[in-house]
Short mmCIF file of C-alpha atoms in Angstrom, two decimals:
data_model
loop_
_atom_site.label_atom_id
_atom_site.label_comp_id
_atom_site.label_asym_id
_atom_site.label_seq_id
_atom_site.Cartn_x
_atom_site.Cartn_y
_atom_site.Cartn_z
CA MET A 301 -16.60 -24.64 11.77
CA SER A 302 -14.32 -26.45 9.34
CA SER A 303 -10.95 -25.04 8.34
CA PRO A 304 -10.72 -23.16 5.02
CA VAL A 305 -7.65 -25.29 4.32
CA GLN A 306 -8.11 -29.00 3.68
CA TRP A 307 -5.77 -31.65 2.36
CA SER A 308 -6.12 -35.07 0.79
CA ARG A 309 -3.78 -37.55 -0.87
CA GLU A 310 -3.71 -38.43 -4.57
CA GLY A 311 -1.21 -41.29 -4.69
CA ALA A 312 2.12 -39.78 -3.62
CA ILE A 313 0.82 -36.21 -3.92
CA ALA A 314 -0.67 -34.33 -0.96
CA VAL A 315 -3.25 -31.89 -2.35
CA VAL A 316 -3.69 -28.83 -0.12
CA ARG A 317 -6.78 -26.81 -1.02
CA ILE A 318 -7.59 -23.30 0.22
CA ASP A 319 -11.26 -22.34 0.01
CA ASN A 320 -11.79 -18.96 1.68
CA PRO A 321 -14.12 -16.92 -0.56
CA PRO A 322 -14.23 -14.48 -2.14
CA VAL A 323 -10.47 -14.07 -2.75
CA ASN A 324 -8.85 -16.69 -0.49
CA ALA A 325 -7.41 -13.97 1.74
CA LEU A 326 -4.73 -14.88 4.25
CA GLY A 327 -6.71 -14.64 7.45
CA GLN A 328 -5.58 -16.34 10.64
CA SER A 329 -7.55 -19.52 9.90
CA VAL A 330 -5.89 -19.83 6.49
CA ARG A 331 -2.41 -19.27 7.92
CA ALA A 332 -2.97 -21.84 10.66
CA GLY A 333 -4.56 -24.25 8.19
CA LEU A 334 -1.59 -24.04 5.83
CA LEU A 335 0.85 -24.94 8.59
CA ALA A 336 -1.34 -27.80 9.80
CA ALA A 337 -1.79 -29.25 6.31
CA PHE A 338 1.90 -29.06 5.40
CA ASN A 339 2.93 -30.53 8.75
CA ALA A 340 0.48 -33.42 8.31
CA ALA A 341 1.79 -34.07 4.80
CA GLU A 342 5.35 -34.05 6.08
CA GLN A 343 4.49 -36.73 8.63
CA ASP A 344 2.81 -38.98 6.05
CA PRO A 345 5.45 -41.37 4.67
CA GLN A 346 3.41 -41.98 1.51
CA VAL A 347 3.52 -38.30 0.53
CA LYS A 348 6.41 -37.40 -1.77
CA LEU A 349 5.26 -33.93 -2.93
CA VAL A 350 2.75 -31.30 -1.78
CA LEU A 351 0.54 -29.44 -4.25
CA LEU A 352 -1.02 -26.14 -3.09
CA TYR A 353 -3.93 -24.63 -4.99
CA CYS A 354 -7.00 -22.48 -4.32
CA ALA A 355 -10.68 -22.95 -5.09
CA GLY A 356 -12.68 -20.18 -6.72
CA ARG A 357 -11.59 -17.41 -9.03
CA THR A 358 -8.11 -16.74 -7.67
CA PHE A 359 -5.11 -17.99 -5.77
CA ILE A 360 -4.46 -16.11 -2.52
CA ALA A 361 -5.07 -12.44 -3.39
CA GLY A 362 -3.45 -10.94 -0.30
CA ALA A 363 -4.13 -10.18 3.34
CA ASP A 364 -7.56 -10.33 4.96
CA ILE A 365 -8.75 -6.71 5.10
CA ARG A 366 -10.85 -7.58 8.15
CA GLU A 367 -7.59 -7.89 10.08
CA PHE A 368 -6.26 -4.45 9.07
CA GLY A 369 -5.50 -2.32 12.10
CA LYS A 370 -5.90 -5.22 14.54
CA PRO A 371 -3.19 -6.99 16.57
CA ALA A 372 -1.57 -9.82 14.64
CA GLN A 373 -2.73 -13.32 15.52
CA ALA A 374 -0.39 -16.31 15.41
CA PRO A 375 0.82 -17.75 13.21
CA ILE A 376 2.00 -14.58 11.50
CA LEU A 377 2.70 -14.84 7.78
CA PRO A 378 6.53 -14.52 8.00
CA ASP A 379 6.57 -17.64 10.19
CA VAL A 380 4.29 -19.46 7.75
CA THR A 381 6.45 -18.71 4.71
CA ARG A 382 9.63 -19.66 6.58
CA SER A 383 8.06 -23.01 7.46
CA LEU A 384 6.84 -23.63 3.91
CA GLU A 385 10.26 -22.94 2.43
CA SER A 386 12.03 -25.22 4.92
CA PHE A 387 9.56 -28.07 4.24
CA ASN A 388 11.53 -31.27 3.60
CA LYS A 389 9.45 -32.51 0.66
CA PRO A 390 9.13 -30.64 -2.64
CA SER A 391 6.11 -28.33 -2.90
CA LEU A 392 4.28 -26.94 -5.92
CA ALA A 393 2.11 -23.80 -5.94
CA VAL A 394 -0.52 -23.71 -8.70
CA LEU A 395 -1.36 -20.07 -9.39
CA HIS A 396 -4.37 -18.46 -11.06
CA GLY A 397 -6.26 -15.20 -10.86
CA SER A 398 -4.65 -12.34 -8.93
CA VAL A 399 -1.63 -13.57 -6.97
CA LEU A 400 -0.93 -10.48 -4.90
CA GLY A 401 0.86 -9.49 -1.72
CA GLY A 402 1.03 -12.32 0.77
CA GLY A 403 -0.31 -14.66 -1.90
CA LEU A 404 2.82 -14.19 -3.98
CA GLU A 405 4.97 -14.47 -0.85
CA VAL A 406 3.40 -17.85 -0.09
CA ALA A 407 4.04 -18.93 -3.68
CA LEU A 408 7.68 -17.81 -3.48
CA ALA A 409 8.09 -19.93 -0.33
CA CYS A 410 6.96 -23.02 -2.25
CA HIS A 411 9.67 -24.81 -4.21
CA TYR A 412 8.06 -24.87 -7.66
CA ARG A 413 5.38 -22.71 -9.27
CA ILE A 414 3.15 -22.86 -12.33
CA ILE A 415 0.71 -20.16 -13.42
CA GLN A 416 -2.43 -19.92 -15.54
CA HIS A 417 -1.91 -17.85 -18.72
CA THR A 418 -4.44 -15.20 -17.69
CA ALA A 419 -3.13 -14.66 -14.15
CA LYS A 420 -1.09 -11.78 -12.77
CA VAL A 421 1.31 -11.47 -9.85
CA GLY A 422 2.37 -8.49 -7.78
CA LEU A 423 3.45 -7.01 -4.45
CA PRO A 424 1.35 -3.86 -3.94
CA GLU A 425 2.00 -3.33 -0.21
CA VAL A 426 3.74 0.03 -0.72
CA LYS A 427 0.36 1.47 -1.75
CA LEU A 428 -0.78 0.84 1.82
CA GLY A 429 2.34 2.38 3.34
CA LEU A 430 3.93 -1.02 3.98
CA LEU A 431 6.46 -3.37 2.42
CA PRO A 432 6.14 -7.09 1.63
CA GLY A 433 6.80 -8.44 5.10
CA ALA A 434 6.75 -12.22 4.66
CA GLY A 435 9.95 -12.69 2.70
CA GLY A 436 8.93 -10.96 -0.52
CA THR A 437 11.75 -8.44 -0.40
CA GLN A 438 14.28 -11.23 0.15
CA ARG A 439 13.08 -14.02 -2.14
CA LEU A 440 11.92 -12.02 -5.16
CA PRO A 441 15.30 -10.30 -5.82
CA ARG A 442 17.00 -13.69 -5.66
CA LEU A 443 14.76 -14.89 -8.49
CA VAL A 444 14.39 -11.85 -10.76
CA GLY A 445 17.28 -9.53 -9.86
CA VAL A 446 17.31 -6.12 -8.26
CA ALA A 447 15.98 -4.11 -11.21
CA GLN A 448 12.74 -6.03 -11.56
CA ALA A 449 12.33 -6.43 -7.80
CA LEU A 450 12.48 -2.64 -7.47
CA GLU A 451 9.86 -2.23 -10.19
CA MET A 452 7.50 -4.75 -8.64
CA ILE A 453 7.94 -3.76 -4.98
CA VAL A 454 8.53 0.00 -5.13
CA GLY A 455 6.50 0.48 -8.31
CA ALA A 456 3.80 -1.86 -6.96
CA GLU A 457 2.44 -2.74 -10.40
CA PRO A 458 1.48 -6.37 -11.12
CA ILE A 459 2.97 -8.26 -14.04
CA SER A 460 1.42 -10.79 -16.40
CA ALA A 461 1.82 -14.54 -16.25
CA VAL A 462 3.99 -14.44 -19.36
CA GLU A 463 6.30 -11.88 -17.75
CA ALA A 464 6.39 -13.94 -14.54
CA LYS A 465 7.58 -16.93 -16.56
CA ARG A 466 10.13 -14.89 -18.50
CA SER A 467 11.62 -13.41 -15.35
CA GLY A 468 11.87 -16.70 -13.47
CA ILE A 469 9.14 -16.25 -10.87
CA VAL A 470 7.30 -19.32 -12.16
CA ASP A 471 8.43 -22.47 -13.93
CA GLU A 472 5.63 -23.02 -16.43
CA LEU A 473 2.42 -21.59 -17.85
CA TYR A 474 -0.74 -23.66 -18.05
CA ASP A 475 -4.28 -23.56 -19.41
CA GLY A 476 -7.33 -25.24 -17.95
CA GLU A 477 -8.29 -25.92 -14.34
CA PRO A 478 -5.68 -25.39 -11.60
CA LEU A 479 -6.06 -28.79 -9.94
CA ALA A 480 -5.82 -30.82 -13.14
CA ALA A 481 -2.86 -28.79 -14.38
CA GLY A 482 -1.19 -29.01 -10.99
CA LEU A 483 -1.55 -32.79 -10.74
CA ALA A 484 -0.12 -33.24 -14.23
CA TYR A 485 2.90 -31.03 -13.48
CA ALA A 486 3.39 -32.65 -10.05
CA ALA A 487 3.57 -36.05 -11.76
CA GLN A 488 6.32 -34.69 -14.03
CA LEU A 489 8.26 -33.41 -11.03
CA LEU A 490 7.98 -36.76 -9.27
CA ALA A 491 9.15 -38.57 -12.39
CA GLN A 492 12.19 -36.28 -12.48
CA GLY A 493 12.95 -37.03 -8.82
CA VAL A 494 13.12 -33.35 -7.88
CA GLN A 495 14.17 -32.17 -4.44
CA PRO A 496 13.12 -29.01 -2.56
CA ARG A 497 14.41 -25.90 -4.35
CA ARG A 498 14.44 -22.98 -1.95
CA SER A 499 14.36 -19.45 -3.37
CA GLY A 500 16.00 -18.08 -0.24
CA GLN A 501 19.14 -20.13 -0.85
CA ALA A 502 19.78 -18.52 -4.24
CA ARG A 503 22.09 -15.56 -4.70
CA VAL A 504 20.80 -12.27 -6.04
CA PRO A 505 21.97 -12.17 -9.67
CA ALA A 506 24.40 -9.48 -10.77
CA ALA A 507 22.95 -6.53 -12.68
CA VAL A 508 23.57 -6.25 -16.42
CA GLY A 509 25.53 -3.19 -17.55
CA THR A 510 25.63 -1.67 -14.08
CA SER A 511 25.78 -2.83 -10.46
CA ASN A 512 23.06 -3.65 -7.96
CA ALA A 513 24.38 -0.88 -5.71
CA GLU A 514 23.98 1.66 -8.53
CA LEU A 515 20.44 0.44 -9.26
CA LEU A 516 19.51 0.89 -5.60
CA MET A 517 21.10 4.33 -5.43
CA ALA A 518 19.31 5.46 -8.60
CA LYS A 519 15.93 4.25 -7.31
CA ARG A 520 16.46 6.07 -4.01
CA ALA A 521 17.18 9.28 -5.89
CA GLU A 522 14.12 8.75 -8.09
CA VAL A 523 11.85 8.25 -5.07
CA GLN A 524 13.27 11.24 -3.20
CA ARG A 525 12.79 13.38 -6.29
CA GLY A 526 9.36 12.16 -7.36
CA GLN A 527 7.80 11.09 -4.03
CA PRO A 528 9.39 13.36 -1.42
CA GLY A 529 8.37 12.62 2.13
CA LEU A 530 7.01 9.13 1.46
CA PHE A 531 8.09 6.65 4.11
CA SER A 532 7.54 3.12 2.82
CA PRO A 533 9.19 3.29 -0.65
CA LEU A 534 12.59 4.01 0.90
CA ARG A 535 12.11 1.15 3.38
CA CYS A 536 11.28 -1.16 0.47
CA ILE A 537 14.56 -0.18 -1.17
CA ALA A 538 16.46 -0.77 2.08
CA ALA A 539 14.91 -4.23 2.40
CA ILE A 540 15.83 -5.17 -1.18
CA GLU A 541 19.36 -3.91 -0.51
CA ALA A 542 19.54 -6.31 2.45
CA ALA A 543 18.85 -9.19 0.07
CA THR A 544 21.97 -8.24 -1.89
CA THR A 545 24.28 -8.10 1.13
CA LEU A 546 22.93 -10.48 3.79
CA PRO A 547 22.17 -14.20 4.06
CA LEU A 548 18.46 -15.00 4.07
CA ILE A 549 18.02 -15.30 7.83
CA ASP A 550 19.57 -11.89 8.44
CA GLY A 551 17.75 -10.37 5.48
CA LEU A 552 14.43 -11.59 6.86
CA GLN A 553 15.22 -9.99 10.21
CA ARG A 554 16.03 -6.72 8.45
CA GLU A 555 12.81 -6.96 6.43
CA ARG A 556 10.83 -7.52 9.64
CA ALA A 557 12.37 -4.51 11.35
CA LEU A 558 11.63 -2.29 8.35
CA PHE A 559 8.09 -3.68 8.12
CA LEU A 560 7.44 -2.79 11.75
CA GLU A 561 8.76 0.73 11.12
CA CYS A 562 6.23 1.09 8.32
CA LEU A 563 3.49 -0.36 10.49
CA GLU A 564 4.05 2.38 13.07
CA SER A 565 4.16 5.17 10.48
CA PRO A 566 1.29 7.70 10.38
CA GLN A 567 1.46 7.38 6.61
CA ARG A 568 0.47 3.72 6.84
CA ALA A 569 -2.61 4.69 8.87
CA ALA A 570 -3.51 7.34 6.28
CA LEU A 571 -3.13 4.96 3.34
CA ILE A 572 -5.15 2.20 5.02
CA TYR A 573 -7.83 4.81 5.75
CA LYS A 574 -7.76 5.84 2.08
CA PHE A 575 -8.21 2.21 1.03
CA PHE A 576 -11.39 1.80 3.09
CA ALA A 577 -12.71 5.29 2.32
CA GLU A 578 -12.53 4.61 -1.41
CA ARG A 579 -14.49 1.39 -0.95
CA GLN A 580 -17.43 3.19 0.65
CA ALA A 581 -17.30 6.58 -1.09
CA ALA A 582 -20.81 7.75 -1.92
CA LYS A 583 -20.57 10.77 -4.18
CA ALA A 584 -18.24 13.49 -5.35
CA VAL A 585 -18.40 16.97 -3.84
CA ASP A 586 -16.92 20.22 -5.05
CA LEU A 587 -13.99 21.53 -3.02
CA ASP A 588 -12.27 24.59 -4.41
CA ALA A 589 -11.23 26.09 -1.09
CA SER A 590 -7.51 25.38 -1.56
CA VAL A 591 -7.40 27.34 -4.80
CA THR A 592 -9.55 30.15 -3.37
CA VAL A 593 -7.25 30.53 -0.38
CA GLY A 594 -4.25 30.22 -2.68
CA ASN A 595 -5.60 33.24 -4.56
CA ARG A 596 -5.98 35.16 -1.31
CA LEU A 597 -2.41 34.34 -0.29
CA VAL A 598 -1.12 35.74 -3.58
CA GLU A 599 -3.26 38.84 -3.17
CA GLU A 600 -1.63 39.31 0.25
CA GLY A 601 1.80 39.32 -1.35
CA VAL A 602 2.92 35.70 -1.28
CA SER A 603 4.29 34.61 -4.64
CA VAL A 604 2.60 31.91 -6.69
CA ALA A 605 5.87 29.98 -6.51
CA GLN A 606 5.86 30.16 -2.69
CA VAL A 607 2.31 28.82 -2.43
CA ASP A 608 2.99 25.98 -4.86
CA ALA A 609 6.33 25.14 -3.22
CA ALA A 610 4.74 25.00 0.24
CA LEU A 611 2.03 22.62 -0.95
CA ARG A 612 4.56 20.46 -2.80
CA GLU A 613 6.52 20.21 0.45
CA PHE A 614 3.27 19.19 2.13
CA GLY A 615 3.14 16.31 -0.36
CA MET A 616 1.07 17.44 -3.32
CA ALA A 617 2.47 16.53 -6.71
CA MET A 618 1.96 20.16 -7.72
CA GLY A 619 0.50 23.24 -6.13
CA PRO A 620 -2.95 24.59 -7.01
CA PHE A 621 -1.63 27.23 -9.41
CA ALA A 622 0.57 24.79 -11.29
CA MET A 623 -2.38 22.38 -11.51
CA LEU A 624 -5.07 24.84 -12.54
CA ASP A 625 -5.22 27.84 -14.86
CA MET A 626 -5.65 30.24 -11.94
CA PRO A 627 -9.24 31.29 -12.67
CA GLY A 628 -9.92 34.88 -11.69
CA LEU A 629 -6.46 35.52 -10.29
CA LYS A 630 -5.47 39.18 -10.71
CA LEU A 631 -1.69 38.98 -10.75
CA ASP A 632 -1.45 42.53 -12.08
CA ALA A 633 -3.15 43.77 -8.91
CA VAL A 634 -0.34 42.27 -6.84
CA VAL A 635 2.24 44.00 -9.01
CA ARG A 636 0.42 47.35 -8.65
CA GLU A 637 0.05 47.06 -4.86
CA PRO A 638 3.45 46.34 -3.28
CA SER A 639 2.00 47.22 0.13
CA LEU A 640 0.15 43.90 0.04
CA ALA A 641 3.45 42.18 0.77
CA VAL A 642 3.65 43.66 4.28
CA GLN A 643 3.52 41.13 7.15
CA VAL A 644 3.00 38.16 4.85
CA GLU A 645 3.49 34.67 6.22
CA SER A 646 6.51 33.05 4.56
CA ASP A 647 6.98 29.97 6.75
CA PRO A 648 6.20 26.92 4.53
CA GLN A 649 4.11 25.23 7.23
CA ARG A 650 2.00 28.35 7.73
CA LEU A 651 1.57 28.60 3.97
CA TRP A 652 0.29 25.05 3.56
CA GLN A 653 -1.92 25.38 6.62
CA ARG A 654 -3.97 28.13 5.03
CA PRO A 655 -5.22 26.15 1.97
CA ILE A 656 -5.45 22.84 3.84
CA TYR A 657 -7.28 24.23 6.87
CA ALA A 658 -9.63 25.99 4.46
CA LEU A 659 -10.44 22.58 2.97
CA ILE A 660 -11.09 21.21 6.45
CA ASN A 661 -13.38 24.11 7.37
CA GLU A 662 -15.23 23.92 4.05
CA GLY A 663 -15.51 20.16 4.40
CA ALA A 664 -17.17 20.58 7.79
CA ARG A 665 -19.70 22.96 6.23
CA ILE A 666 -20.40 20.55 3.38
CA LEU A 667 -21.02 17.76 5.88
CA GLU A 668 -23.42 19.85 7.94
CA GLU A 669 -25.34 20.90 4.83
CA GLY A 670 -25.72 17.28 3.74
CA ILE A 671 -23.86 17.82 0.46
CA ALA A 672 -21.52 14.99 1.50
CA LEU A 673 -22.64 11.97 3.49
CA ARG A 674 -19.35 11.25 5.26
CA ALA A 675 -16.07 12.98 6.00
CA SER A 676 -14.38 10.06 4.26
CA ASP A 677 -16.25 10.96 1.04
CA ILE A 678 -14.68 14.42 1.15
CA ASP A 679 -11.29 12.82 1.67
CA VAL A 680 -11.75 10.54 -1.34
CA ILE A 681 -12.61 13.39 -3.71
CA SER A 682 -9.69 15.42 -2.33
CA LEU A 683 -7.36 12.48 -2.96
CA THR A 684 -8.63 11.50 -6.38
CA GLY A 685 -9.66 14.84 -7.84
CA TYR A 686 -7.61 17.54 -6.18
CA GLY A 687 -4.15 16.05 -5.84
CA PHE A 688 -4.22 15.73 -2.05
CA PRO A 689 -1.26 13.51 -1.07
CA ALA A 690 -2.39 9.95 -0.43
CA HIS A 691 -0.04 9.48 2.52
CA ARG A 692 -1.87 12.32 4.33
CA GLY A 693 -5.21 10.50 4.06
CA GLY A 694 -7.31 13.52 3.06
CA PRO A 695 -8.10 16.83 4.81
CA MET A 696 -10.68 15.43 7.22
CA PHE A 697 -8.47 12.49 8.22
CA LEU A 698 -5.55 14.89 8.65
CA ALA A 699 -7.69 17.10 10.88
CA ASP A 700 -8.42 14.15 13.15
CA GLN A 701 -4.72 13.27 13.23
CA ILE A 702 -3.70 16.83 14.15
CA GLY A 703 -6.56 17.09 16.63
CA LEU A 704 -9.72 19.08 16.01
CA PRO A 705 -9.12 21.46 18.96
CA ALA A 706 -5.77 22.53 17.45
CA VAL A 707 -7.33 22.89 14.00
CA LEU A 708 -10.19 25.00 15.35
CA GLN A 709 -7.81 27.23 17.29
CA GLN A 710 -5.79 27.90 14.14
CA ILE A 711 -8.91 28.60 12.07
CA ARG A 712 -10.08 31.07 14.71
CA GLU A 713 -6.74 32.86 14.44
CA PHE A 714 -7.13 33.01 10.66
CA HIS A 715 -10.70 34.30 11.15
CA GLN A 716 -9.50 37.11 13.39
CA LYS A 717 -6.63 38.04 11.09
CA HIS A 718 -8.02 37.45 7.61
CA GLY A 719 -11.75 38.06 7.74
CA GLU A 720 -15.20 36.55 7.65
CA HIS A 721 -14.44 33.88 5.04
CA TRP A 722 -12.51 32.12 7.84
CA LYS A 723 -15.51 31.88 10.17
CA PRO A 724 -15.29 28.40 11.77
CA ALA A 725 -17.85 25.88 10.56
CA PRO A 726 -20.52 25.16 13.19
CA LEU A 727 -19.95 21.39 12.87
CA LEU A 728 -16.26 21.81 13.63
CA GLU A 729 -17.06 23.87 16.72
CA ARG A 730 -19.65 21.35 17.87
CA LEU A 731 -17.33 18.35 17.44
CA VAL A 732 -14.63 20.09 19.47
CA ALA A 733 -17.13 20.97 22.20
CA GLU A 734 -18.28 17.33 22.33
CA GLY A 735 -14.74 15.93 22.20
CA LYS A 736 -15.45 14.00 18.99
CA THR A 737 -13.66 13.48 15.67
CA PHE A 738 -14.83 13.44 12.06
CA ALA A 739 -14.33 9.66 12.08
CA GLU A 740 -16.68 9.32 15.05
CA GLN A 741 -19.16 11.58 13.29
CA ASP A 742 -19.03 9.21 10.29
CA GLN A 743 -19.71 6.20 12.51
CA GLN A 744 -22.77 7.87 13.98
CA GLY A 745 -24.12 8.46 10.46
#
């Protein structure tokens, strides 16, 4: 099987071509092929510049999703980008399509960059509970400054080609085919006698009207206020901070340590699960159990504010009563019956368990009745339609993480204490008896 990375020589220009459809993802064969091609070009005395471009509809669009959750295979991407940046001959990355994640990190490791007018660039790793781990947190701030690096890495939103040019990520915009545009620009660079220009050797520019330290502090406060409990955004900020205080080699080591922390986080597992669940979601199902149980909690004497606060602490942007118009809730009945407040659970964890475990129990019933095809479908609708926190993965994923025996035991306690509406779902009982999880149930179809 031939490598997805090939190279040829056009005069003094080594043309390195990646062809790994559909999106030229950075699988192991691409990473190894990049190193081999650049090393071969470096050894060729006739080569004066290396041009990197991709076939198909896009430049490298990120990691290979087939490698998610598997042990890393050498060469790992941080080693590849370090090698590309230290290459002794000037290199040019010709960008088009969606230049995302590791694709942008590879481009930043090249010495010069041009981009097609219609392209976009971005570092969306935080959406998967990670941070850019191949130099993105160290090289990008050196090019664009802390403020924009925070927006792109913590905010995770891509920017246009025009904005990439304005901010200094790329050198020029182009129209037409990547190879033709790349060869024309490479000829200009050779005529100018350019040398390697390494992003990692630049200094992070000073902030305008404030300081980089103040920008970092403000972003931390914003994340802690708006995304409490999220793990990777704060690690992204810490990595960007390292770029402002450490030389590149030390900053890369700090980035790697923070990346590995994210990799081990349960939130990363939940967000990766969400990514795949959304890709295969079949149909929406109706889940109103959290609001129903929220009503029951209030009728038992827990305040609306307590229920909403407990679920916000759990990670929801807002509790069920803040999100909905409280259909059918008889608040006046609570006022008239102060005795309902006797022996009410007030511990925040116990409060969030009631609505969330109700979702789990109801989800198991929906699965058994065939209303939903997979547990992951229930998780997707909970995440996208009911405000379930993404870093928790969804109620069924969370149940597997907690352990179905522990979930069933708690539901049985609620059943004994709070009545028949807490009767455990037969599927949940059967899975516990068989020692299986919802994920294993999904795999069996």
